[in-house]
Amino acid sequence: MRLLLILFLIVSCSKKDVRSSSLGTNPNEKTQFYFSTATSLTVEVAYESGHEPFAEGTTITQGGNTNSIWQILDENLNALFQGRSTLPVITVPKKLADMKEIPDQSKTSWTVSDIMSLASRYRTNQSTQTHTYFWVIFLGGHFNDGTQDLATTIGVSVGGTTVIAIFKDVVNSTGNNPGGIVPRYVEQSTIVHEIGHALGLVNNGLPMQESHQDDAHGHHCNNPNCVMYWLNEGKSDMIQFAIRMSTSGSVIMWDQKCLEDARKF
Ligand SMILES: [Zn+2]
Ligand SMILES: [Zn+2]
């Protein structure tokens, strides 16, 4: 999946740039705080009109049950905390009605400060030491890294915050059919990947239990079968990945080493 690979590379670069600024001013959004002390973890989703996420119209089948595709994010977040004595309460919206529609901003280009000022206007909750809130915003247009628009960036995680932006037009462009299986899984796996960075993977706040950082590519995992890998081997492999997950009964995208970093923190 060519677009996805480019995304992973660019995200690590943009994260680095963002981190050197002072955008993340809420001390409770530092990984080390919220990850170890959170008793609840809530994902809030918002979208510009006309750029809504795939929701109840797109489902996955698991053990005979039909679930919203957002079950993928839900299960991947839950997997990170397995084995702890107290599990945080994880809340992920499954229906469009549980996500917040905001007016179309009619912007073709979004810098990090544009994204953060939108967050300050529309975000409802801020993280505290015990309650972590992620804010995932679906936008039209493209990410701008401060010098240029990046036509193939699907998502960004703003360093030092729990704000994640997904560029819906780019998601749709990853398949011949905008509502097809590839864009759907690209969307979910991008959110899982970006929340992984925000939670501290790989070696981005969460110490590694065993060495598995792909040093040449920033905070990414060296396992090609892990969602935190910086690239996949092309579109046909991504389709195979999607089919494998849809039939395997498991939708967990992290590999064991990423899971261990989270579970042992
Ligand atoms: Zn990444
Ligand atoms: Zn991994």
PDB file of C-alpha atoms and ligand atoms in Angstrom:
ATOM      1  CA  MET A   1       0.000   0.000   0.000  1.00  0.00           C
ATOM      2  CA  ARG A   2       2.079   2.805  -1.352  1.00  0.00           C
ATOM      3  CA  LEU A   3       0.179   5.686   0.248  1.00  0.00           C
ATOM      4  CA  LEU A   4       0.332   4.046   3.639  1.00  0.00           C
ATOM      5  CA  LEU A   5       4.067   3.623   3.519  1.00  0.00           C
ATOM      6  CA  ILE A   6       4.609   7.222   2.658  1.00  0.00           C
ATOM      7  CA  LEU A   7       2.351   8.205   5.515  1.00  0.00           C
ATOM      8  CA  PHE A   8       4.387   6.318   8.093  1.00  0.00           C
ATOM      9  CA  LEU A   9       7.586   7.954   6.979  1.00  0.00           C
ATOM     10  CA  ILE A  10       6.173  11.438   6.948  1.00  0.00           C
ATOM     11  CA  VAL A  11       4.469  11.092  10.279  1.00  0.00           C
ATOM     12  CA  SER A  12       7.743  10.419  12.007  1.00  0.00           C
ATOM     13  CA  CYS A  13       9.256  13.494  10.401  1.00  0.00           C
ATOM     14  CA  SER A  14       6.330  15.726  11.213  1.00  0.00           C
ATOM     15  CA  LYS A  15       6.228  14.454  14.762  1.00  0.00           C
ATOM     16  CA  LYS A  16       9.831  15.415  15.223  1.00  0.00           C
ATOM     17  CA  ASP A  17       9.174  18.941  13.980  1.00  0.00           C
ATOM     18  CA  VAL A  18       6.089  19.307  16.090  1.00  0.00           C
ATOM     19  CA  ARG A  19       7.821  18.132  19.228  1.00  0.00           C
ATOM     20  CA  SER A  20      10.363  20.884  19.169  1.00  0.00           C
ATOM     21  CA  SER A  21       7.600  23.480  19.409  1.00  0.00           C
ATOM     22  CA  SER A  22       5.568  24.223  22.506  1.00  0.00           C
ATOM     23  CA  LEU A  23       2.209  23.087  21.165  1.00  0.00           C
ATOM     24  CA  GLY A  24       1.623  20.375  23.720  1.00  0.00           C
ATOM     25  CA  THR A  25       0.990  22.465  26.796  1.00  0.00           C
ATOM     26  CA  ASN A  26      -1.239  20.135  28.794  1.00  0.00           C
ATOM     27  CA  PRO A  27       1.133  18.289  31.159  1.00  0.00           C
ATOM     28  CA  ASN A  28      -1.411  15.494  31.507  1.00  0.00           C
ATOM     29  CA  GLU A  29      -0.967  14.608  27.859  1.00  0.00           C
ATOM     30  CA  LYS A  30       2.599  13.488  28.360  1.00  0.00           C
ATOM     31  CA  THR A  31       2.770   9.781  27.611  1.00  0.00           C
ATOM     32  CA  GLN A  32       4.399   8.858  30.892  1.00  0.00           C
ATOM     33  CA  PHE A  33       1.547  10.444  32.817  1.00  0.00           C
ATOM     34  CA  TYR A  34      -1.545   9.268  31.130  1.00  0.00           C
ATOM     35  CA  PHE A  35      -0.448   5.870  30.091  1.00  0.00           C
ATOM     36  CA  SER A  36       0.472   4.658  33.557  1.00  0.00           C
ATOM     37  CA  THR A  37      -2.226   6.375  35.585  1.00  0.00           C
ATOM     38  CA  ALA A  38      -5.260   6.348  33.283  1.00  0.00           C
ATOM     39  CA  THR A  39      -8.361   4.681  34.658  1.00  0.00           C
ATOM     40  CA  SER A  40     -10.284   5.557  31.527  1.00  0.00           C
ATOM     41  CA  LEU A  41      -9.364   6.130  27.925  1.00  0.00           C
ATOM     42  CA  THR A  42     -11.935   7.744  25.655  1.00  0.00           C
ATOM     43  CA  VAL A  43     -11.644   8.309  21.926  1.00  0.00           C
ATOM     44  CA  GLU A  44     -13.623  11.315  20.735  1.00  0.00           C
ATOM     45  CA  VAL A  45     -14.179  11.536  16.995  1.00  0.00           C
ATOM     46  CA  ALA A  46     -15.166  14.657  15.089  1.00  0.00           C
ATOM     47  CA  TYR A  47     -15.435  15.317  11.362  1.00  0.00           C
ATOM     48  CA  GLU A  48     -15.950  18.144   8.972  1.00  0.00           C
ATOM     49  CA  SER A  49     -19.266  17.912   7.106  1.00  0.00           C
ATOM     50  CA  GLY A  50     -18.739  15.784   4.035  1.00  0.00           C
ATOM     51  CA  HIS A  51     -15.610  14.098   5.409  1.00  0.00           C
ATOM     52  CA  GLU A  52     -17.136  11.634   7.819  1.00  0.00           C
ATOM     53  CA  PRO A  53     -15.379   8.401   8.838  1.00  0.00           C
ATOM     54  CA  PHE A  54     -16.549   4.971   7.753  1.00  0.00           C
ATOM     55  CA  ALA A  55     -18.970   3.930  10.491  1.00  0.00           C
ATOM     56  CA  GLU A  56     -22.033   1.693  10.817  1.00  0.00           C
ATOM     57  CA  GLY A  57     -22.340   1.204   7.088  1.00  0.00           C
ATOM     58  CA  THR A  58     -19.030  -0.665   7.117  1.00  0.00           C
ATOM     59  CA  THR A  59     -18.846  -3.741   9.288  1.00  0.00           C
ATOM     60  CA  ILE A  60     -16.591  -6.630  10.176  1.00  0.00           C
ATOM     61  CA  THR A  61     -17.723 -10.159  10.997  1.00  0.00           C
ATOM     62  CA  GLN A  62     -16.265 -11.753  14.102  1.00  0.00           C
ATOM     63  CA  GLY A  63     -17.299 -15.172  15.328  1.00  0.00           C
ATOM     64  CA  GLY A  64     -20.669 -14.870  13.630  1.00  0.00           C
ATOM     65  CA  ASN A  65     -21.271 -11.359  14.966  1.00  0.00           C
ATOM     66  CA  THR A  66     -21.389  -8.286  12.797  1.00  0.00           C
ATOM     67  CA  ASN A  67     -19.645  -5.309  14.362  1.00  0.00           C
ATOM     68  CA  SER A  68     -18.846  -1.744  13.408  1.00  0.00           C
ATOM     69  CA  ILE A  69     -15.427  -1.385  11.810  1.00  0.00           C
ATOM     70  CA  TRP A  70     -14.514   0.800  14.821  1.00  0.00           C
ATOM     71  CA  GLN A  71     -14.383  -2.441  16.809  1.00  0.00           C
ATOM     72  CA  ILE A  72     -10.889  -2.761  15.325  1.00  0.00           C
ATOM     73  CA  LEU A  73      -9.635   0.308  17.196  1.00  0.00           C
ATOM     74  CA  ASP A  74     -11.514  -0.729  20.339  1.00  0.00           C
ATOM     75  CA  GLU A  75      -9.916  -4.192  20.424  1.00  0.00           C
ATOM     76  CA  ASN A  76      -6.442  -2.905  19.612  1.00  0.00           C
ATOM     77  CA  LEU A  77      -6.612  -0.411  22.493  1.00  0.00           C
ATOM     78  CA  ASN A  78      -7.888  -3.080  24.871  1.00  0.00           C
ATOM     79  CA  ALA A  79      -5.082  -5.426  23.832  1.00  0.00           C
ATOM     80  CA  LEU A  80      -2.455  -2.967  25.089  1.00  0.00           C
ATOM     81  CA  PHE A  81      -3.649  -3.244  28.682  1.00  0.00           C
ATOM     82  CA  GLN A  82      -4.202  -7.010  28.981  1.00  0.00           C
ATOM     83  CA  GLY A  83      -2.561  -8.515  32.030  1.00  0.00           C
ATOM     84  CA  ARG A  84      -2.842  -5.423  34.200  1.00  0.00           C
ATOM     85  CA  SER A  85      -4.522  -5.724  37.548  1.00  0.00           C
ATOM     86  CA  THR A  86      -6.873  -2.866  36.717  1.00  0.00           C
ATOM     87  CA  LEU A  87      -7.903  -2.267  33.156  1.00  0.00           C
ATOM     88  CA  PRO A  88      -8.844   1.253  32.110  1.00  0.00           C
ATOM     89  CA  VAL A  89     -12.371   1.694  30.807  1.00  0.00           C
ATOM     90  CA  ILE A  90     -11.966   2.150  27.059  1.00  0.00           C
ATOM     91  CA  THR A  91     -14.637   3.973  25.058  1.00  0.00           C
ATOM     92  CA  VAL A  92     -14.615   4.096  21.263  1.00  0.00           C
ATOM     93  CA  PRO A  93     -17.619   5.452  19.311  1.00  0.00           C
ATOM     94  CA  LYS A  94     -19.099   2.940  16.861  1.00  0.00           C
ATOM     95  CA  LYS A  95     -21.809   4.953  15.116  1.00  0.00           C
ATOM     96  CA  LEU A  96     -21.712   8.238  13.267  1.00  0.00           C
ATOM     97  CA  ALA A  97     -24.324   9.577  15.690  1.00  0.00           C
ATOM     98  CA  ASP A  98     -21.748   9.197  18.484  1.00  0.00           C
ATOM     99  CA  MET A  99     -19.239  11.320  16.569  1.00  0.00           C
ATOM    100  CA  LYS A 100     -19.381  15.092  16.311  1.00  0.00           C
ATOM    101  CA  GLU A 101     -20.063  16.827  13.028  1.00  0.00           C
ATOM    102  CA  ILE A 102     -18.496  20.258  12.671  1.00  0.00           C
ATOM    103  CA  PRO A 103     -18.957  22.728   9.782  1.00  0.00           C
ATOM    104  CA  ASP A 104     -16.846  22.205   6.676  1.00  0.00           C
ATOM    105  CA  GLN A 105     -13.897  24.569   7.123  1.00  0.00           C
ATOM    106  CA  SER A 106     -13.299  24.662   3.335  1.00  0.00           C
ATOM    107  CA  LYS A 107      -9.547  24.478   3.845  1.00  0.00           C
ATOM    108  CA  THR A 108      -7.257  22.759   1.359  1.00  0.00           C
ATOM    109  CA  SER A 109      -4.217  22.888   3.627  1.00  0.00           C
ATOM    110  CA  TRP A 110      -3.742  22.208   7.348  1.00  0.00           C
ATOM    111  CA  THR A 111      -0.672  23.054   9.406  1.00  0.00           C
ATOM    112  CA  VAL A 112      -0.204  21.720  12.930  1.00  0.00           C
ATOM    113  CA  SER A 113      -1.273  25.067  14.366  1.00  0.00           C
ATOM    114  CA  ASP A 114      -4.412  25.045  12.180  1.00  0.00           C
ATOM    115  CA  ILE A 115      -5.247  21.606  13.573  1.00  0.00           C
ATOM    116  CA  MET A 116      -4.587  22.685  17.154  1.00  0.00           C
ATOM    117  CA  SER A 117      -6.692  25.821  16.847  1.00  0.00           C
ATOM    118  CA  LEU A 118      -9.556  23.726  15.471  1.00  0.00           C
ATOM    119  CA  ALA A 119      -9.090  21.418  18.472  1.00  0.00           C
ATOM    120  CA  SER A 120      -9.317  24.350  20.859  1.00  0.00           C
ATOM    121  CA  ARG A 121     -12.629  25.390  19.255  1.00  0.00           C
ATOM    122  CA  TYR A 122     -14.326  22.031  19.044  1.00  0.00           C
ATOM    123  CA  ARG A 123     -12.727  19.648  21.490  1.00  0.00           C
ATOM    124  CA  THR A 124     -14.920  18.909  24.501  1.00  0.00           C
ATOM    125  CA  ASN A 125     -12.607  17.248  27.012  1.00  0.00           C
ATOM    126  CA  GLN A 126      -8.978  17.609  28.041  1.00  0.00           C
ATOM    127  CA  SER A 127      -6.966  14.759  29.508  1.00  0.00           C
ATOM    128  CA  THR A 128      -6.298  14.614  33.225  1.00  0.00           C
ATOM    129  CA  GLN A 129      -3.970  12.289  35.119  1.00  0.00           C
ATOM    130  CA  THR A 130      -6.687   9.661  35.364  1.00  0.00           C
ATOM    131  CA  HIS A 131      -8.817  10.254  32.273  1.00  0.00           C
ATOM    132  CA  THR A 132      -7.213  10.199  28.866  1.00  0.00           C
ATOM    133  CA  TYR A 133      -9.081  11.670  25.924  1.00  0.00           C
ATOM    134  CA  PHE A 134      -7.942  11.256  22.355  1.00  0.00           C
ATOM    135  CA  TRP A 135      -9.396  13.659  19.820  1.00  0.00           C
ATOM    136  CA  VAL A 136      -9.485  12.250  16.292  1.00  0.00           C
ATOM    137  CA  ILE A 137     -10.551  14.795  13.682  1.00  0.00           C
ATOM    138  CA  PHE A 138     -11.412  13.893  10.067  1.00  0.00           C
ATOM    139  CA  LEU A 139     -10.551  16.699   7.660  1.00  0.00           C
ATOM    140  CA  GLY A 140     -10.739  17.561   3.971  1.00  0.00           C
ATOM    141  CA  GLY A 141      -7.638  18.851   2.233  1.00  0.00           C
ATOM    142  CA  HIS A 142      -4.033  17.946   3.009  1.00  0.00           C
ATOM    143  CA  PHE A 143      -1.482  18.169   5.775  1.00  0.00           C
ATOM    144  CA  ASN A 144       1.019  21.017   5.455  1.00  0.00           C
ATOM    145  CA  ASP A 145       4.344  20.454   7.216  1.00  0.00           C
ATOM    146  CA  GLY A 146       5.075  24.178   7.437  1.00  0.00           C
ATOM    147  CA  THR A 147       6.664  24.413   4.024  1.00  0.00           C
ATOM    148  CA  GLN A 148       4.408  22.469   1.679  1.00  0.00           C
ATOM    149  CA  ASP A 149       1.240  20.408   1.328  1.00  0.00           C
ATOM    150  CA  LEU A 150       1.901  16.678   1.585  1.00  0.00           C
ATOM    151  CA  ALA A 151      -0.481  15.027  -0.850  1.00  0.00           C
ATOM    152  CA  THR A 152       0.029  11.481   0.451  1.00  0.00           C
ATOM    153  CA  THR A 153      -0.098  12.013   4.223  1.00  0.00           C
ATOM    154  CA  ILE A 154      -3.115  10.115   5.566  1.00  0.00           C
ATOM    155  CA  GLY A 155      -2.808  11.003   9.226  1.00  0.00           C
ATOM    156  CA  VAL A 156      -0.717  12.842  11.800  1.00  0.00           C
ATOM    157  CA  SER A 157      -0.311  12.530  15.531  1.00  0.00           C
ATOM    158  CA  VAL A 158       0.595  15.888  17.055  1.00  0.00           C
ATOM    159  CA  GLY A 159       3.524  15.243  19.379  1.00  0.00           C
ATOM    160  CA  GLY A 160       2.963  15.994  23.055  1.00  0.00           C
ATOM    161  CA  THR A 161      -0.831  15.974  22.632  1.00  0.00           C
ATOM    162  CA  THR A 162      -3.596  13.425  22.123  1.00  0.00           C
ATOM    163  CA  VAL A 163      -4.773  15.136  18.930  1.00  0.00           C
ATOM    164  CA  ILE A 164      -4.805  13.060  15.741  1.00  0.00           C
ATOM    165  CA  ALA A 165      -5.896  14.292  12.306  1.00  0.00           C
ATOM    166  CA  ILE A 166      -7.017  12.000   9.478  1.00  0.00           C
ATOM    167  CA  PHE A 167      -7.173  13.367   5.931  1.00  0.00           C
ATOM    168  CA  LYS A 168     -10.300  11.779   4.513  1.00  0.00           C
ATOM    169  CA  ASP A 169      -9.742  12.598   0.838  1.00  0.00           C
ATOM    170  CA  VAL A 170      -6.399  10.804   1.026  1.00  0.00           C
ATOM    171  CA  VAL A 171      -8.019   7.800   2.736  1.00  0.00           C
ATOM    172  CA  ASN A 172     -10.562   7.606  -0.093  1.00  0.00           C
ATOM    173  CA  SER A 173      -7.828   7.759  -2.698  1.00  0.00           C
ATOM    174  CA  THR A 174      -6.244   4.516  -1.466  1.00  0.00           C
ATOM    175  CA  GLY A 175      -8.722   2.307  -3.341  1.00  0.00           C
ATOM    176  CA  ASN A 176     -10.498   2.285  -6.661  1.00  0.00           C
ATOM    177  CA  ASN A 177     -13.729   2.176  -4.719  1.00  0.00           C
ATOM    178  CA  PRO A 178     -13.789   4.952  -2.070  1.00  0.00           C
ATOM    179  CA  GLY A 179     -15.955   2.844   0.275  1.00  0.00           C
ATOM    180  CA  GLY A 180     -14.143  -0.403  -0.462  1.00  0.00           C
ATOM    181  CA  ILE A 181     -12.281  -2.687   1.855  1.00  0.00           C
ATOM    182  CA  VAL A 182      -8.836  -1.124   1.348  1.00  0.00           C
ATOM    183  CA  PRO A 183      -9.796   2.456   2.342  1.00  0.00           C
ATOM    184  CA  ARG A 184     -11.757   1.107   5.306  1.00  0.00           C
ATOM    185  CA  TYR A 185      -8.818  -0.834   6.684  1.00  0.00           C
ATOM    186  CA  VAL A 186      -6.395   1.946   5.800  1.00  0.00           C
ATOM    187  CA  GLU A 187      -8.530   4.306   7.880  1.00  0.00           C
ATOM    188  CA  GLN A 188      -8.654   2.041  10.945  1.00  0.00           C
ATOM    189  CA  SER A 189      -5.014   0.983  10.743  1.00  0.00           C
ATOM    190  CA  THR A 190      -3.916   4.615  10.404  1.00  0.00           C
ATOM    191  CA  ILE A 191      -5.813   5.526  13.577  1.00  0.00           C
ATOM    192  CA  VAL A 192      -4.313   2.530  15.417  1.00  0.00           C
ATOM    193  CA  HIS A 193      -0.845   3.544  14.186  1.00  0.00           C
ATOM    194  CA  GLU A 194      -1.215   7.209  15.207  1.00  0.00           C
ATOM    195  CA  ILE A 195      -2.655   6.393  18.625  1.00  0.00           C
ATOM    196  CA  GLY A 196       0.276   3.996  19.014  1.00  0.00           C
ATOM    197  CA  HIS A 197       2.668   6.911  18.560  1.00  0.00           C
ATOM    198  CA  ALA A 198       0.638   9.075  20.952  1.00  0.00           C
ATOM    199  CA  LEU A 199       0.776   6.318  23.573  1.00  0.00           C
ATOM    200  CA  GLY A 200       4.542   6.112  23.255  1.00  0.00           C
ATOM    201  CA  LEU A 201       5.348   3.452  20.636  1.00  0.00           C
ATOM    202  CA  VAL A 202       8.008   2.626  19.501  1.00  0.00           C
ATOM    203  CA  ASN A 203      10.532   3.879  22.083  1.00  0.00           C
ATOM    204  CA  ASN A 204       8.612   7.173  21.971  1.00  0.00           C
ATOM    205  CA  GLY A 205       8.003   7.349  25.716  1.00  0.00           C
ATOM    206  CA  LEU A 206       7.351   3.669  26.379  1.00  0.00           C
ATOM    207  CA  PRO A 207      10.669   1.923  27.062  1.00  0.00           C
ATOM    208  CA  MET A 208      11.285  -1.146  24.898  1.00  0.00           C
ATOM    209  CA  GLN A 209      11.227  -4.482  26.731  1.00  0.00           C
ATOM    210  CA  GLU A 210      13.230  -5.965  23.874  1.00  0.00           C
ATOM    211  CA  SER A 211      14.931  -4.066  21.082  1.00  0.00           C
ATOM    212  CA  HIS A 212      12.593  -3.712  18.074  1.00  0.00           C
ATOM    213  CA  GLN A 213      12.888  -0.099  16.963  1.00  0.00           C
ATOM    214  CA  ASP A 214      13.584   0.467  13.279  1.00  0.00           C
ATOM    215  CA  ASP A 215      16.277   3.064  13.958  1.00  0.00           C
ATOM    216  CA  ALA A 216      16.452   4.225  10.362  1.00  0.00           C
ATOM    217  CA  HIS A 217      12.769   5.197  10.390  1.00  0.00           C
ATOM    218  CA  GLY A 218      12.138   6.937  13.691  1.00  0.00           C
ATOM    219  CA  HIS A 219       9.696   5.545  16.216  1.00  0.00           C
ATOM    220  CA  HIS A 220       8.622   2.531  14.205  1.00  0.00           C
ATOM    221  CA  CYS A 221       8.720  -1.224  14.711  1.00  0.00           C
ATOM    222  CA  ASN A 222      11.072  -3.454  12.751  1.00  0.00           C
ATOM    223  CA  ASN A 223       8.418  -6.159  12.220  1.00  0.00           C
ATOM    224  CA  PRO A 224       6.730  -5.926   8.779  1.00  0.00           C
ATOM    225  CA  ASN A 225       3.623  -7.634  10.197  1.00  0.00           C
ATOM    226  CA  CYS A 226       3.137  -4.999  12.886  1.00  0.00           C
ATOM    227  CA  VAL A 227       0.941  -1.933  12.420  1.00  0.00           C
ATOM    228  CA  MET A 228       3.851   0.168  13.732  1.00  0.00           C
ATOM    229  CA  TYR A 229       6.060  -0.897  10.814  1.00  0.00           C
ATOM    230  CA  TRP A 230       7.000   2.060   8.659  1.00  0.00           C
ATOM    231  CA  LEU A 231       5.868   0.505   5.421  1.00  0.00           C
ATOM    232  CA  ASN A 232       4.009  -2.365   3.918  1.00  0.00           C
ATOM    233  CA  GLU A 233       4.977  -4.105   0.732  1.00  0.00           C
ATOM    234  CA  GLY A 234       2.405  -2.542  -1.565  1.00  0.00           C
ATOM    235  CA  LYS A 235      -1.273  -2.525  -2.200  1.00  0.00           C
ATOM    236  CA  SER A 236      -1.774  -6.238  -2.807  1.00  0.00           C
ATOM    237  CA  ASP A 237      -0.150  -7.051   0.543  1.00  0.00           C
ATOM    238  CA  MET A 238      -2.405  -4.567   2.278  1.00  0.00           C
ATOM    239  CA  ILE A 239      -5.429  -6.211   0.701  1.00  0.00           C
ATOM    240  CA  GLN A 240      -4.125  -9.582   1.868  1.00  0.00           C
ATOM    241  CA  PHE A 241      -3.587  -8.091   5.334  1.00  0.00           C
ATOM    242  CA  ALA A 242      -7.189  -6.875   5.345  1.00  0.00           C
ATOM    243  CA  ILE A 243      -8.603 -10.192   4.159  1.00  0.00           C
ATOM    244  CA  ARG A 244      -6.480 -12.103   6.666  1.00  0.00           C
ATOM    245  CA  MET A 245      -7.779  -9.982   9.500  1.00  0.00           C
ATOM    246  CA  SER A 246     -11.377 -10.134   8.377  1.00  0.00           C
ATOM    247  CA  THR A 247     -11.304 -13.930   8.354  1.00  0.00           C
ATOM    248  CA  SER A 248      -8.897 -14.705  11.188  1.00  0.00           C
ATOM    249  CA  GLY A 249     -11.240 -13.804  14.025  1.00  0.00           C
ATOM    250  CA  SER A 250      -8.548 -11.476  15.361  1.00  0.00           C
ATOM    251  CA  VAL A 251      -8.104  -7.862  14.402  1.00  0.00           C
ATOM    252  CA  ILE A 252      -5.071  -7.166  16.598  1.00  0.00           C
ATOM    253  CA  MET A 253      -2.563  -5.206  14.543  1.00  0.00           C
ATOM    254  CA  TRP A 254       0.266  -4.882  17.097  1.00  0.00           C
ATOM    255  CA  ASP A 255       2.988  -7.491  17.194  1.00  0.00           C
ATOM    256  CA  GLN A 256       4.057  -9.137  20.434  1.00  0.00           C
ATOM    257  CA  LYS A 257       6.952  -6.757  21.097  1.00  0.00           C
ATOM    258  CA  CYS A 258       4.788  -3.646  20.812  1.00  0.00           C
ATOM    259  CA  LEU A 259       2.187  -5.297  23.050  1.00  0.00           C
ATOM    260  CA  GLU A 260       4.843  -6.168  25.626  1.00  0.00           C
ATOM    261  CA  ASP A 261       6.130  -2.579  25.762  1.00  0.00           C
ATOM    262  CA  ALA A 262       2.626  -1.379  26.601  1.00  0.00           C
ATOM    263  CA  ARG A 263       1.636  -4.195  28.955  1.00  0.00           C
ATOM    264  CA  LYS A 264       4.816  -4.019  31.005  1.00  0.00           C
ATOM    265  CA  PHE A 265       4.914  -0.236  31.345  1.00  0.00           C
TER     266      PHE A 265
HETATM  267 ZN    ZN B   1       4.401   6.356  12.283  1.00  0.00          ZN
HETATM  268 ZN    ZN B   2       5.590  -3.809  16.634  1.00  0.00          ZN
END
